[in-house]
Coordinates of C-alpha atoms and ligand atoms in Angstrom, one line a residue:
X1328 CA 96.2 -30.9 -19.0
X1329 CA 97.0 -34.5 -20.5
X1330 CA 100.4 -33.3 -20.4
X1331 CA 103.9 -34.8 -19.2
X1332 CA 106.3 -33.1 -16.7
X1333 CA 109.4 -35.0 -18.2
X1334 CA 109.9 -37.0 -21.5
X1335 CA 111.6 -39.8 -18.8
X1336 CA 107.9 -40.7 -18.2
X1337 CA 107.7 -41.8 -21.8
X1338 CA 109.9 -45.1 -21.2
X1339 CA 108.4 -47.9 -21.5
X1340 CA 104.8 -48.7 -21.3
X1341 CA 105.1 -49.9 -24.5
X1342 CA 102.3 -51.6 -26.0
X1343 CA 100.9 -55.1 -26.9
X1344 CA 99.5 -55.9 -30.4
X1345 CA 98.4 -59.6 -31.4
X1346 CA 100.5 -60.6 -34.8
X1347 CA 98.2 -61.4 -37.3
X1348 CA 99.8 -64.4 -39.3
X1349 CA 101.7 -66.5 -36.8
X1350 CA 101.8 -68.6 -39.8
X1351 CA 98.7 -69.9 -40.3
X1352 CA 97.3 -73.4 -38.5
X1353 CA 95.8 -73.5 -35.1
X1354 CA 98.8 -72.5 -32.7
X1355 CA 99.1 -69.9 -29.8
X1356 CA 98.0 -66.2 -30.2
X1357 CA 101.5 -64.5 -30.5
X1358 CA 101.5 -60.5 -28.8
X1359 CA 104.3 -58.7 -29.7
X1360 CA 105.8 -55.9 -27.2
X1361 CA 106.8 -52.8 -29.8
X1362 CA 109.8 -51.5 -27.0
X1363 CA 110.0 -49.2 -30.7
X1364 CA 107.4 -47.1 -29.2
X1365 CA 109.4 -46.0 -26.2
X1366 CA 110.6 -42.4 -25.7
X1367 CA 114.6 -43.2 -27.4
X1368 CA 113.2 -45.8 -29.8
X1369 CA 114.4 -49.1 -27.9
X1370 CA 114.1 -51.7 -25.6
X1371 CA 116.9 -49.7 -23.9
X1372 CA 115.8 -47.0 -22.9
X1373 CA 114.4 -49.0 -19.6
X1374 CA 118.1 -49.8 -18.4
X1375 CA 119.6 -46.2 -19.3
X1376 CA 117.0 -44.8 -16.8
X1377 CA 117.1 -47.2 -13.9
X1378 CA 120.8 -47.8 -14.1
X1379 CA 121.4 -43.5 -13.7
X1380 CA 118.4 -43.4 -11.4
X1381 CA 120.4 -46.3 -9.4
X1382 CA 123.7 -44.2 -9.7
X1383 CA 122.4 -41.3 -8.4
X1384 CA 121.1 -42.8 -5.3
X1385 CA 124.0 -44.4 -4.4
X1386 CA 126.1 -41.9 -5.3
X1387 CA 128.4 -43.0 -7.7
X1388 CA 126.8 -40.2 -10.1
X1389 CA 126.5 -36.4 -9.0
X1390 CA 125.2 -33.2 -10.5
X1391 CA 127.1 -32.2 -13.4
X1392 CA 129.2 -36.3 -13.8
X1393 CA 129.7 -38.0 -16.8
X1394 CA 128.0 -41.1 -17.9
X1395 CA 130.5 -43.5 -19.8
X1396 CA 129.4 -46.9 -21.8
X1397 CA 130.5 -48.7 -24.3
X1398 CA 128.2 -50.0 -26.8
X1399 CA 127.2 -50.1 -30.4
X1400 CA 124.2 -49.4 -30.1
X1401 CA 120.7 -48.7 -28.8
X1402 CA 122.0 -48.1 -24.8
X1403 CA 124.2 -45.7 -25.9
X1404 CA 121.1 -43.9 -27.1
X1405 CA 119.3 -45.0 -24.1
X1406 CA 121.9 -43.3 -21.5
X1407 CA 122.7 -40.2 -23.7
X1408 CA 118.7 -39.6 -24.1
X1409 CA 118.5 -39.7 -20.7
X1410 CA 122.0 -37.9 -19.8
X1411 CA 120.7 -35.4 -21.9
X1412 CA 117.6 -34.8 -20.4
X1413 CA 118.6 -34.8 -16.5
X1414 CA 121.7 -32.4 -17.5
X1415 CA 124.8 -35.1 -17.5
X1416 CA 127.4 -35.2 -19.8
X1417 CA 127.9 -38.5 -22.0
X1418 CA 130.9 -40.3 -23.5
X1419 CA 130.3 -43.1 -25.9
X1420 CA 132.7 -45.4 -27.0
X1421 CA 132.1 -47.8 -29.9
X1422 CA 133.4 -50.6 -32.6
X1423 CA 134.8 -48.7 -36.1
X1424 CA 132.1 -50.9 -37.3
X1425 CA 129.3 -49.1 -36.3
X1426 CA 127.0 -47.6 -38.4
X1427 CA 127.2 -43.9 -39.2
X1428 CA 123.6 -43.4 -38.4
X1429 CA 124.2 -44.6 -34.7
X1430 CA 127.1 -42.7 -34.4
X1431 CA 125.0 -39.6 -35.5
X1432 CA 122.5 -40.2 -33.4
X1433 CA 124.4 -40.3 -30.1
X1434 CA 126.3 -36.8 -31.4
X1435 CA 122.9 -35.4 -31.9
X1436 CA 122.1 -36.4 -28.0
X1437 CA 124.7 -34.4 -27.0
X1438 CA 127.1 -37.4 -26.7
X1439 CA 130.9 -37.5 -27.1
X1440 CA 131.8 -40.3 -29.3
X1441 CA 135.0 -42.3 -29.3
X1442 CA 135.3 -44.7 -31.9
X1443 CA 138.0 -48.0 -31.7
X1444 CA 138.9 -50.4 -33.6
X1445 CA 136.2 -53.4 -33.2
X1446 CA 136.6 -57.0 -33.5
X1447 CA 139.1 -57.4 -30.2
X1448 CA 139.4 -59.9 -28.3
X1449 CA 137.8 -58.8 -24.6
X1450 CA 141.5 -58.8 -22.8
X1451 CA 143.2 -56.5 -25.1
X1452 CA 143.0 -53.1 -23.8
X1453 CA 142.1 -51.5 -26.8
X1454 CA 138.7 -53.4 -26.4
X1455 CA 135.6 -50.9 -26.4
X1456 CA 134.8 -51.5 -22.5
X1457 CA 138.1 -51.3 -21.5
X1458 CA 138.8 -48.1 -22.9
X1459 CA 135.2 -46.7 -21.5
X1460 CA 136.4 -48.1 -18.2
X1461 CA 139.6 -45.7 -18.2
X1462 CA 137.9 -43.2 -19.6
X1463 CA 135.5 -43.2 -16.4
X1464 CA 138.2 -44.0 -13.9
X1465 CA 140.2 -40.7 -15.7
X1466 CA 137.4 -38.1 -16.0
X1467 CA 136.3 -36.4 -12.6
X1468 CA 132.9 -37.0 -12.0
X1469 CA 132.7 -39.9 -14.6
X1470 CA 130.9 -43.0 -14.1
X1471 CA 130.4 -46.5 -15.6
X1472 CA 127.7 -47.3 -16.2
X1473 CA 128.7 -51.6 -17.8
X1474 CA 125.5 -52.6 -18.7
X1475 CA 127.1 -56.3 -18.8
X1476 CA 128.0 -55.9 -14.5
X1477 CA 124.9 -53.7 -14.1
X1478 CA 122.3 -55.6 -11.4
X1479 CA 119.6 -52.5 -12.3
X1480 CA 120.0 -53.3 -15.9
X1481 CA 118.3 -57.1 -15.3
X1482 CA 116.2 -55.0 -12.4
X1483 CA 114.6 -52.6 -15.0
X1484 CA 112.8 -55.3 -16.3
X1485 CA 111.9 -56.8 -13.4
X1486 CA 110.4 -53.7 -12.6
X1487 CA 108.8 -52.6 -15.6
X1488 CA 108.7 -55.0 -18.9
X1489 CA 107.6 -57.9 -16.7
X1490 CA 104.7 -56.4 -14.9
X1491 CA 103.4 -54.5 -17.9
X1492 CA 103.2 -57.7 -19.8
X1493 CA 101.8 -59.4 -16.7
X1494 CA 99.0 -56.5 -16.8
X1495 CA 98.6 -56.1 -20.2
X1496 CA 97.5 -59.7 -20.6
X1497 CA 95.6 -60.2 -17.7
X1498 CA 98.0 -62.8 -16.1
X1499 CA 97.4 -65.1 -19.2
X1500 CA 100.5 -65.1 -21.1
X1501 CA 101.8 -68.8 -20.9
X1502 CA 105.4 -68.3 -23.1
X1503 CA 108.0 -65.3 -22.9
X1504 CA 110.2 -65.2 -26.3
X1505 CA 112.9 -62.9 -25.9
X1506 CA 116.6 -62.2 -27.8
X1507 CA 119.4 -62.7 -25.0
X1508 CA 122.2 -59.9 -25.5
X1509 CA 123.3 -58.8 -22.1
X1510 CA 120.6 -61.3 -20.9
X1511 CA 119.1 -58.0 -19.0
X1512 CA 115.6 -58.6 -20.8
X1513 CA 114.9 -62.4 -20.3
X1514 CA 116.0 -62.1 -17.2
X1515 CA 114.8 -59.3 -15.3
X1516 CA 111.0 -60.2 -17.1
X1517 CA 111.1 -64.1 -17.3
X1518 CA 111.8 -64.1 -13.3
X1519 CA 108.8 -61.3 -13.1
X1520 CA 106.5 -63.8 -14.9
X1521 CA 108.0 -67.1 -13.3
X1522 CA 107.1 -65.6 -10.0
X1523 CA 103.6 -64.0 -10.8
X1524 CA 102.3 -66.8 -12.4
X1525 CA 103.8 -69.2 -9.7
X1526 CA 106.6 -70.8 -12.1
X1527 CA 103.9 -71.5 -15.2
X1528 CA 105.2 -68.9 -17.8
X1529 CA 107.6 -70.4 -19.9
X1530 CA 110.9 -69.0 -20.7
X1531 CA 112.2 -68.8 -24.3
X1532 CA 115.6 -67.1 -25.7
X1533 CA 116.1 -66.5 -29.2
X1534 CA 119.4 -66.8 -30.4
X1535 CA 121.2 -66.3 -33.5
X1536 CA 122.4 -69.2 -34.6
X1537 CA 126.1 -68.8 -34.4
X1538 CA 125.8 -67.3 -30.6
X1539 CA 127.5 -69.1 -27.8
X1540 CA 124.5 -68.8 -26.1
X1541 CA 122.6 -71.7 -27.8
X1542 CA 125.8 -73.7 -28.3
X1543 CA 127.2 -72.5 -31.6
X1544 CA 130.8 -71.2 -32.0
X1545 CA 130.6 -67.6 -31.5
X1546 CA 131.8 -66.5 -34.8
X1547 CA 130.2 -63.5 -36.2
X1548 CA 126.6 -63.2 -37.8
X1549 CA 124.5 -60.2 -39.5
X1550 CA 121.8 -59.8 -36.7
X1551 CA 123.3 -56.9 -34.1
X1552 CA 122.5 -56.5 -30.4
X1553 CA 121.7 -60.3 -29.7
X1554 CA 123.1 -63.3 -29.0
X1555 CA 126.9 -63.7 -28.1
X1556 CA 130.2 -63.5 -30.4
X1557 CA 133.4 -64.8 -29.2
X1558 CA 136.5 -63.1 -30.9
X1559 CA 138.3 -66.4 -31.5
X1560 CA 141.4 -65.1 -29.2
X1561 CA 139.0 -64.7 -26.3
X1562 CA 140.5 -67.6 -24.1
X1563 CA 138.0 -67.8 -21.5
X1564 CA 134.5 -66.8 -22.7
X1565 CA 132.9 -65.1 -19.6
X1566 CA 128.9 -64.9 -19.8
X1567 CA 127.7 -61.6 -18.3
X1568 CA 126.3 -61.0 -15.0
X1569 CA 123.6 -59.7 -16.0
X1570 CA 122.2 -62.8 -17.8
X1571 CA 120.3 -65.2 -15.4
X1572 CA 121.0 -68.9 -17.1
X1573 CA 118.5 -70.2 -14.3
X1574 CA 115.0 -67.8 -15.8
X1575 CA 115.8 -69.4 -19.1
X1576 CA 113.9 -72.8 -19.8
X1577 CA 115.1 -72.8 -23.5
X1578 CA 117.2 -71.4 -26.4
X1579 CA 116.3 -71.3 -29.8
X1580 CA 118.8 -71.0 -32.7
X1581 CA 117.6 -68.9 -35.5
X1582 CA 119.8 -68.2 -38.7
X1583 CA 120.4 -64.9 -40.2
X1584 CA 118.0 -65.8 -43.1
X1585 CA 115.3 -66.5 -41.5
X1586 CA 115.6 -63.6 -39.1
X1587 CA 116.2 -61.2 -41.8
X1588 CA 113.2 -62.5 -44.1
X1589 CA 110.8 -62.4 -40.9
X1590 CA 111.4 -58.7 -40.5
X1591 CA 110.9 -58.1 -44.5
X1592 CA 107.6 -59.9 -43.8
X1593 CA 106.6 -58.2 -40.9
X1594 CA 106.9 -55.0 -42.4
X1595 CA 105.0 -56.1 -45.8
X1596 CA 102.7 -57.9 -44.4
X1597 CA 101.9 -56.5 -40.8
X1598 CA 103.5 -52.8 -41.1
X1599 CA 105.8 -53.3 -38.5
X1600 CA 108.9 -52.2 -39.0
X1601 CA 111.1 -53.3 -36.7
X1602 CA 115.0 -54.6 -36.3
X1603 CA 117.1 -57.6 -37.3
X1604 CA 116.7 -59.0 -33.5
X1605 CA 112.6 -58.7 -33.7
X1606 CA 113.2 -60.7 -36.6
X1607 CA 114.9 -63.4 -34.4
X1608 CA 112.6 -63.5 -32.0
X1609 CA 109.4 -63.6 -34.0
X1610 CA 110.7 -66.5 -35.6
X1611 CA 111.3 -68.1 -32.8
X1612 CA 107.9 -67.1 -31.3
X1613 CA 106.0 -68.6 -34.6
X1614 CA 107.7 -71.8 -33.7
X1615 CA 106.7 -71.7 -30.5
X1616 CA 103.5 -71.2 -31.2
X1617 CA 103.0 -73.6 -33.5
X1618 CA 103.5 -76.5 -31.1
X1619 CA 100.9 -75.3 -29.1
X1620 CA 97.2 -74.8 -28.5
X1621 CA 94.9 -71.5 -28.9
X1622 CA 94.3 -71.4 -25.1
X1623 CA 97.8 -70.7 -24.5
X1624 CA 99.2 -67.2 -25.3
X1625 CA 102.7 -66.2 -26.0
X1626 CA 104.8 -62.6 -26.0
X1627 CA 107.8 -61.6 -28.0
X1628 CA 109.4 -58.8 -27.0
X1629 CA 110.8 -56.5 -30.6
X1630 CA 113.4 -54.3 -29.1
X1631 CA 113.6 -51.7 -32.2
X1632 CA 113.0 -50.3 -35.2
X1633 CA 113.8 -50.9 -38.9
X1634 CA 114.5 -47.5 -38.9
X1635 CA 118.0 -48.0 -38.0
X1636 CA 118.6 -50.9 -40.4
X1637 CA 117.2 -49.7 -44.0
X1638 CA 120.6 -49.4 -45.7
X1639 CA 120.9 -53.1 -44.6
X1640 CA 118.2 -55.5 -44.0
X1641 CA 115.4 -53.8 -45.8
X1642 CA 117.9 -52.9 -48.7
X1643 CA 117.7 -55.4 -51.4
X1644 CA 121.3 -55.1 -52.6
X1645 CA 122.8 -55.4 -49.4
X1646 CA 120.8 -58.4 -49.4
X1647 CA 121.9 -59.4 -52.3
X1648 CA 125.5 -58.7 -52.0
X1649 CA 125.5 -60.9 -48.9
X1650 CA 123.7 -63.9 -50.2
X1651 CA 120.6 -63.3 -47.9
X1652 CA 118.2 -63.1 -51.4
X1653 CA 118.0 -65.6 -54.2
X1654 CA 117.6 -63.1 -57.1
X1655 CA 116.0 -63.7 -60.3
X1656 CA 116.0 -67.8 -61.4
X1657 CA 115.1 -66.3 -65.3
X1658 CA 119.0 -65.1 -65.1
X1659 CA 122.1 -66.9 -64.5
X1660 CA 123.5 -66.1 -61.0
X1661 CA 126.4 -66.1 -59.5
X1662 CA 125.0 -68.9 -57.0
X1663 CA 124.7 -70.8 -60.2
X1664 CA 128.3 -71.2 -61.0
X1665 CA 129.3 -73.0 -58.2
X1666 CA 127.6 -76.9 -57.0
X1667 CA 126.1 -77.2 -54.3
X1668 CA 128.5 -79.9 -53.3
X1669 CA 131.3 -77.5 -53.6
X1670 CA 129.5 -74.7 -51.2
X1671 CA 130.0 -77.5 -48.5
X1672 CA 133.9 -77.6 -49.1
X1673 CA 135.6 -75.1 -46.7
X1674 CA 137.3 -72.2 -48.4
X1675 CA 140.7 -72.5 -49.3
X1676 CA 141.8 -69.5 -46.5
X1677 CA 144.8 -68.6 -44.4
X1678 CA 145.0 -67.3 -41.1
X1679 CA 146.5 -64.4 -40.8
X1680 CA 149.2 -65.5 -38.2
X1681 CA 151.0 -67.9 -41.0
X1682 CA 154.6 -66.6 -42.3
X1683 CA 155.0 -65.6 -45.6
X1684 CA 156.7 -68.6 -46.7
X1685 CA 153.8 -71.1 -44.9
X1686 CA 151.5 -68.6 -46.6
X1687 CA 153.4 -68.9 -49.6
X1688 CA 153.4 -73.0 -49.5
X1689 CA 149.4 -73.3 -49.3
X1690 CA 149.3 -70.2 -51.9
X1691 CA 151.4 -72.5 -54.6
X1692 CA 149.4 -75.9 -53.2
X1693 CA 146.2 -74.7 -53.8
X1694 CA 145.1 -71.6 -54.6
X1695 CA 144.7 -71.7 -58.5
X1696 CA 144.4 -68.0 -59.3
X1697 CA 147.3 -67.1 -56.7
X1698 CA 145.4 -65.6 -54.2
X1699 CA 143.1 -66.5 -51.3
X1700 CA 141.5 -64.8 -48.5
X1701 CA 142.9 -64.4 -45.2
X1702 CA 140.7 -65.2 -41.8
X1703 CA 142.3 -63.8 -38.0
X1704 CA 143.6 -66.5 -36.7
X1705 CA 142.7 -67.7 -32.9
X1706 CA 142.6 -70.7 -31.0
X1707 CA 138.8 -71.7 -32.7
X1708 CA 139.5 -72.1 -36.2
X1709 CA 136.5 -72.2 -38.5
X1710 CA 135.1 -76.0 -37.4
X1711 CA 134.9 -78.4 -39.6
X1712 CA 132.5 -78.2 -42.4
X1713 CA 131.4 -74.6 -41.4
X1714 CA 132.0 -71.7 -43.9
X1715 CA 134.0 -68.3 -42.5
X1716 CA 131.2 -65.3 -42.3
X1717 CA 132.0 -62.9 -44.2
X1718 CA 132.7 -60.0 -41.8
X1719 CA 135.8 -62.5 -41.0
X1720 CA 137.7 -61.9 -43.9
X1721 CA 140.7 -59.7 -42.8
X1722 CA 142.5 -59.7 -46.1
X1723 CA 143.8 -61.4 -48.9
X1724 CA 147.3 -63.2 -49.7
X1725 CA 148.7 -63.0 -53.4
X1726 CA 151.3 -64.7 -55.1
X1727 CA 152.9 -62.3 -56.4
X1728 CA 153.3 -59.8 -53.2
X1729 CA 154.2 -62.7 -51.0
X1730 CA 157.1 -63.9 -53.1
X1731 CA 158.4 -60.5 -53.0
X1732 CA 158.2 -60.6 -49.2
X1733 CA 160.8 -61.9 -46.5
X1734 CA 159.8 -65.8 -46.2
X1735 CA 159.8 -65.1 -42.3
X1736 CA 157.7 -62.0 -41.6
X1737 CA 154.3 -62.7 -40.7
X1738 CA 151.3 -62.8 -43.2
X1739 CA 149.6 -59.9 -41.6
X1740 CA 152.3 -57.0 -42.6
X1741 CA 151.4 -57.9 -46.2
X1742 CA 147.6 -58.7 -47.0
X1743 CA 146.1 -56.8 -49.8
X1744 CA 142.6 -55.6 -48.7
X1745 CA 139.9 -58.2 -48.6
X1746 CA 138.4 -59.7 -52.0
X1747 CA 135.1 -58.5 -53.9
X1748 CA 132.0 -60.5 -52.2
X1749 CA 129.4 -61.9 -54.8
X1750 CA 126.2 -62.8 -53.1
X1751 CA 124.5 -66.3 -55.1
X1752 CA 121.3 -64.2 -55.9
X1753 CA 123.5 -62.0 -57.6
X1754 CA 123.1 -61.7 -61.7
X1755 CA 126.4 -63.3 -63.3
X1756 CA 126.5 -60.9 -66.0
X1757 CA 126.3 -57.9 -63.6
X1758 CA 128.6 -59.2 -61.3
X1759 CA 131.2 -60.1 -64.2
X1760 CA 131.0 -56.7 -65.3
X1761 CA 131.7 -55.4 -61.8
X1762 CA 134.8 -58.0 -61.2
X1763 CA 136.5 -57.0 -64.1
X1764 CA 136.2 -53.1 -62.9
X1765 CA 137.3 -54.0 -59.7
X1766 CA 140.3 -55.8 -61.4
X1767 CA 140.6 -58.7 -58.6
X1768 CA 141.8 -61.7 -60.0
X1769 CA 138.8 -63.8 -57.8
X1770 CA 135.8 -62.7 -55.5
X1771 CA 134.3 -64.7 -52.5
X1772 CA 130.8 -66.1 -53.4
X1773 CA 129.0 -65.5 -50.6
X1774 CA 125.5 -67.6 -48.9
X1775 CA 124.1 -66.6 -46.0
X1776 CA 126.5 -64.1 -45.1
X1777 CA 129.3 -67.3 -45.3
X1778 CA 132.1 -67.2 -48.2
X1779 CA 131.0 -70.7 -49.6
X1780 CA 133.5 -70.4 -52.7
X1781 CA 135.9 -68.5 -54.4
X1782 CA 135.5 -67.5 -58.5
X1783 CA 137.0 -65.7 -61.0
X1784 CA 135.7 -63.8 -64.5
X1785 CA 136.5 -66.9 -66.6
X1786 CA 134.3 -69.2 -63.8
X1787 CA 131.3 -66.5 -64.7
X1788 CA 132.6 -66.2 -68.4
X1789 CA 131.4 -70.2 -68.6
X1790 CA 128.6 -69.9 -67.2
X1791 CA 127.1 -67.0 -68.8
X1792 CA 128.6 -68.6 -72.6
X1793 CA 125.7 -70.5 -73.5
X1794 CA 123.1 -67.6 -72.7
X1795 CA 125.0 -64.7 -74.3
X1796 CA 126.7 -66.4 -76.6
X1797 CA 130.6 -65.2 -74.8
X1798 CA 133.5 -67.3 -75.7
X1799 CA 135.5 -67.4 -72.4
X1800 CA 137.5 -64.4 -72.6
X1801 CA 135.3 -62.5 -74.6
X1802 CA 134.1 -60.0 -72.5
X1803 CA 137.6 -59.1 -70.4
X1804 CA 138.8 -56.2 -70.8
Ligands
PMP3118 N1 118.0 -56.4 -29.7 C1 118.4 -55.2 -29.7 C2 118.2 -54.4 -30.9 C3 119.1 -54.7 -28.6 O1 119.5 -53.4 -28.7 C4 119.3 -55.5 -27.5 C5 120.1 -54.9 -26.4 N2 121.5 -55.1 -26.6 C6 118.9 -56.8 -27.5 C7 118.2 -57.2 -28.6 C8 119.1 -57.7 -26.4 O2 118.6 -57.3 -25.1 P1 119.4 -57.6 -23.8 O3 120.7 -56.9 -23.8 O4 118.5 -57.1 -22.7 O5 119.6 -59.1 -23.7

């Protein structure tokens, strides 16, 4: 029979298919690696085997144990899959933020899921790992499996992705582009192909722009499961074991947009649909291949679907509402209202650590409709120049419940939630009407995921004027 004895031996072996507009010119042929096509859907799957397989041998997980991990996302599936199929039990824990549809998926698998809060810095021990750390150390049987400390997650692609890439091209691959999350991809295959092709293959991460990976700050972006945040608290930034600096010759910034607009493409143009960190690594790979010539050959690896992402990236008014679109130019927009000059002037925001009465001061200083929106604060402020993302905005201050408040407590016990978010490509007269419903006295104009600017109905009210023939004020309610 052409048969399998267990849906294990359907991880990996994922295959290789040449992209068919590495935009244009007479660059490198770019193969992409669809990890989509694995048994659980993800580049993942490959480290939620070996790391049980490896716990079992040595041990540290026995017939009827628990597998615990913290994660948000695809080796949560990965272990749980696998849990599930060898007859373990499995306890997820993961960020408030995650999406329902992971969340759903793991309880389909059979998983326990523990949700806390997200957005901690990595000390506190309400953080997501150190919780799935006690929760091991408590449960008899349970084991961690810390895919971050975890030598057979970098060894799983060592011993898979690398040689099946090494085979698949017949030893010529000359450039490996891969996102860098736990690091467990670039570096179990990059040292596979350094050391097969005797140090010739080229090592390439892709990195989200604002990771601390390729030097930026570490404040938050849109693409998930790549690159590296730093939770401005975190005082000491440790990079993970299981990423090997050494494999990796170079890192590539991409921005959001760019990733985001690269998986659109590659879906409309290709029929791949993959996720938003394919996205950063194709574009990487294009760039990559552009500087070189057709006898060289390059592999990007896509680590999942677009399945998982459709209410976001491939939705057009989450686009939108984050500024990732540029709407219709026949309409006014919101991005319209504000200069481009003034997009480049930071925000007028307070950290949520301020007291009332220093909140209070800036409030009367300079916030003209008596509010502003409230950031965490940290010891990495937003640098200079550089525009809070938006999943940063804790809150906002108002005038009017701060002056009520003791001039002493701090900021935090009395934030009102977060203000509306306008992306630019957003039409003005849509997005007026939805202000004045929400009854906010501004909303953050939002570019590229970043608040660039704060507006109110009578900064849309003047712009829409001439076209619908309002008087400021007409059209409030
Ligand atoms: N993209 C996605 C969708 C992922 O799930 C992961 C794994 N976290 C990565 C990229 C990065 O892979 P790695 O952890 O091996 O660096």
């Amino acid at each position: 029979m052409d048969a399998h004895d267990s849906l294990l031996e359907l991880i990996g072996n994922t295959p290789l298919v040449r992209l068919r507009a590495p935009g244009g010119g007479d660059g490198a042929p770019v193969y992409a690696k669809l990890e989509y096509l694995s048994a659980g859907g993800s580049v993942k799957d490959r480290i939620g085997l070996r790391m049980i397989e490896e716990a079992e041998r040595s041990g540290a997980l026995r017939p009827g144990g628990t597998v615990v991990e913290a994660t948000s996302g695809n080796t949560g599936a990965g272990l749980a899959m696998v849990a599930a199929a060898k007859g373990y039990r499995a306890v997820v824990v993961l960020p408030d933020k995650s999406s329902a549809e992971k969340i759903a998926t793991l309880r389909a698998y059979g998983a326990e899921v523990v949700v806390r809060p997200g957005g901690l810095p990595q000390h506190d021990p309400e953080h997501v790992v150190n919780v799935a750390e006690r929760i091991a150390a408590g449960t008899p049987g349970g084991w961690f499996a810390g895919q971050y400390g975890n030598p057979a997650n970098p060894e799983a692609h060592y011993l898979t992705t690398g040689p099946e890439i090494w085979r698949q091209t017949d030893g010529r691959v000359t450039h490996l582009v891969s996102c860098v999350g736990t690091g467990g991809t670039i570096s179990g295959t990059g040292r596979f192909l350094k050391e097969s092709s005797g140090g010739r293959v080229r090592v390439i991460g892709a990195d989200p722009t604002a990771s601390v990976y390729s030097g930026g700050d570490g404040r938050p972006y849109f693409v998930e499961a790549a690159g590296r945040f730093r939770h401005p608290e975190t005082a000491e930034d440790v990079w993970p074991d299981s990423y090997h600096q050494e494999v990796v010759d170079q890192l590539l910034p991409v921005p959001d947009r760019e990733a985001l607009h690269t998986i659109r493409r590659l879906a409309r143009e290709e029929g791949l649909l993959v996720g938003g960190s394919s996205g950063t690594a194709v574009a990487a790979a294009l760039r990559v291949a552009a500087g070189l010539g057709p006898q060289e050959l390059v592999v990007v690896i896509l680590p999942d679907s677009g399945r998982q992402y459709l209410s976001k990236y491939f939705n057009d008014e989450w686009m939108l509402q984050h500024g990732f679109l540029d709407g219709d130019p026949a309409a006014p927009r919101v991005g319209d209202a504000v200069p481009a000059a003034e997009r480049e002037r930071p925000l007028p925001y307070l950290h949520h650590r301020a007291t009332v009465a220093q909140a209070l001061a800036a409030l009367r200083e300079r916030a003209a409709a008596g509010a502003a929106p409230v950031l965490p604060a940290g010891p990495a402020p937003v640098a200079p120049g550089r525009q809070p993302t938006v999943p940063e905005l804790a809150g906002t201050a108002t005038l009017d419940r701060l002056a009520a408040a003791a001039p002493a407590d701090p900021l935090a016990d009395h934030l009102d939630p977060p203000l509306p978010r306008l992306g630019t490509g957003r039409d003005a007269a849509a997005a007026l009407a939805e202000l004045e419903d929400s009854g906010a006295p501004l909303a953050v104009v939002v570019h590229d995921g970043h608040g660039v600017a704060l507006i109110g109905p009578d900064g849309l009210r003047t712009l829409l004027a001439p076209n619908a023939g309002n008087a400021p004020g007409s059209s409030g309610r």
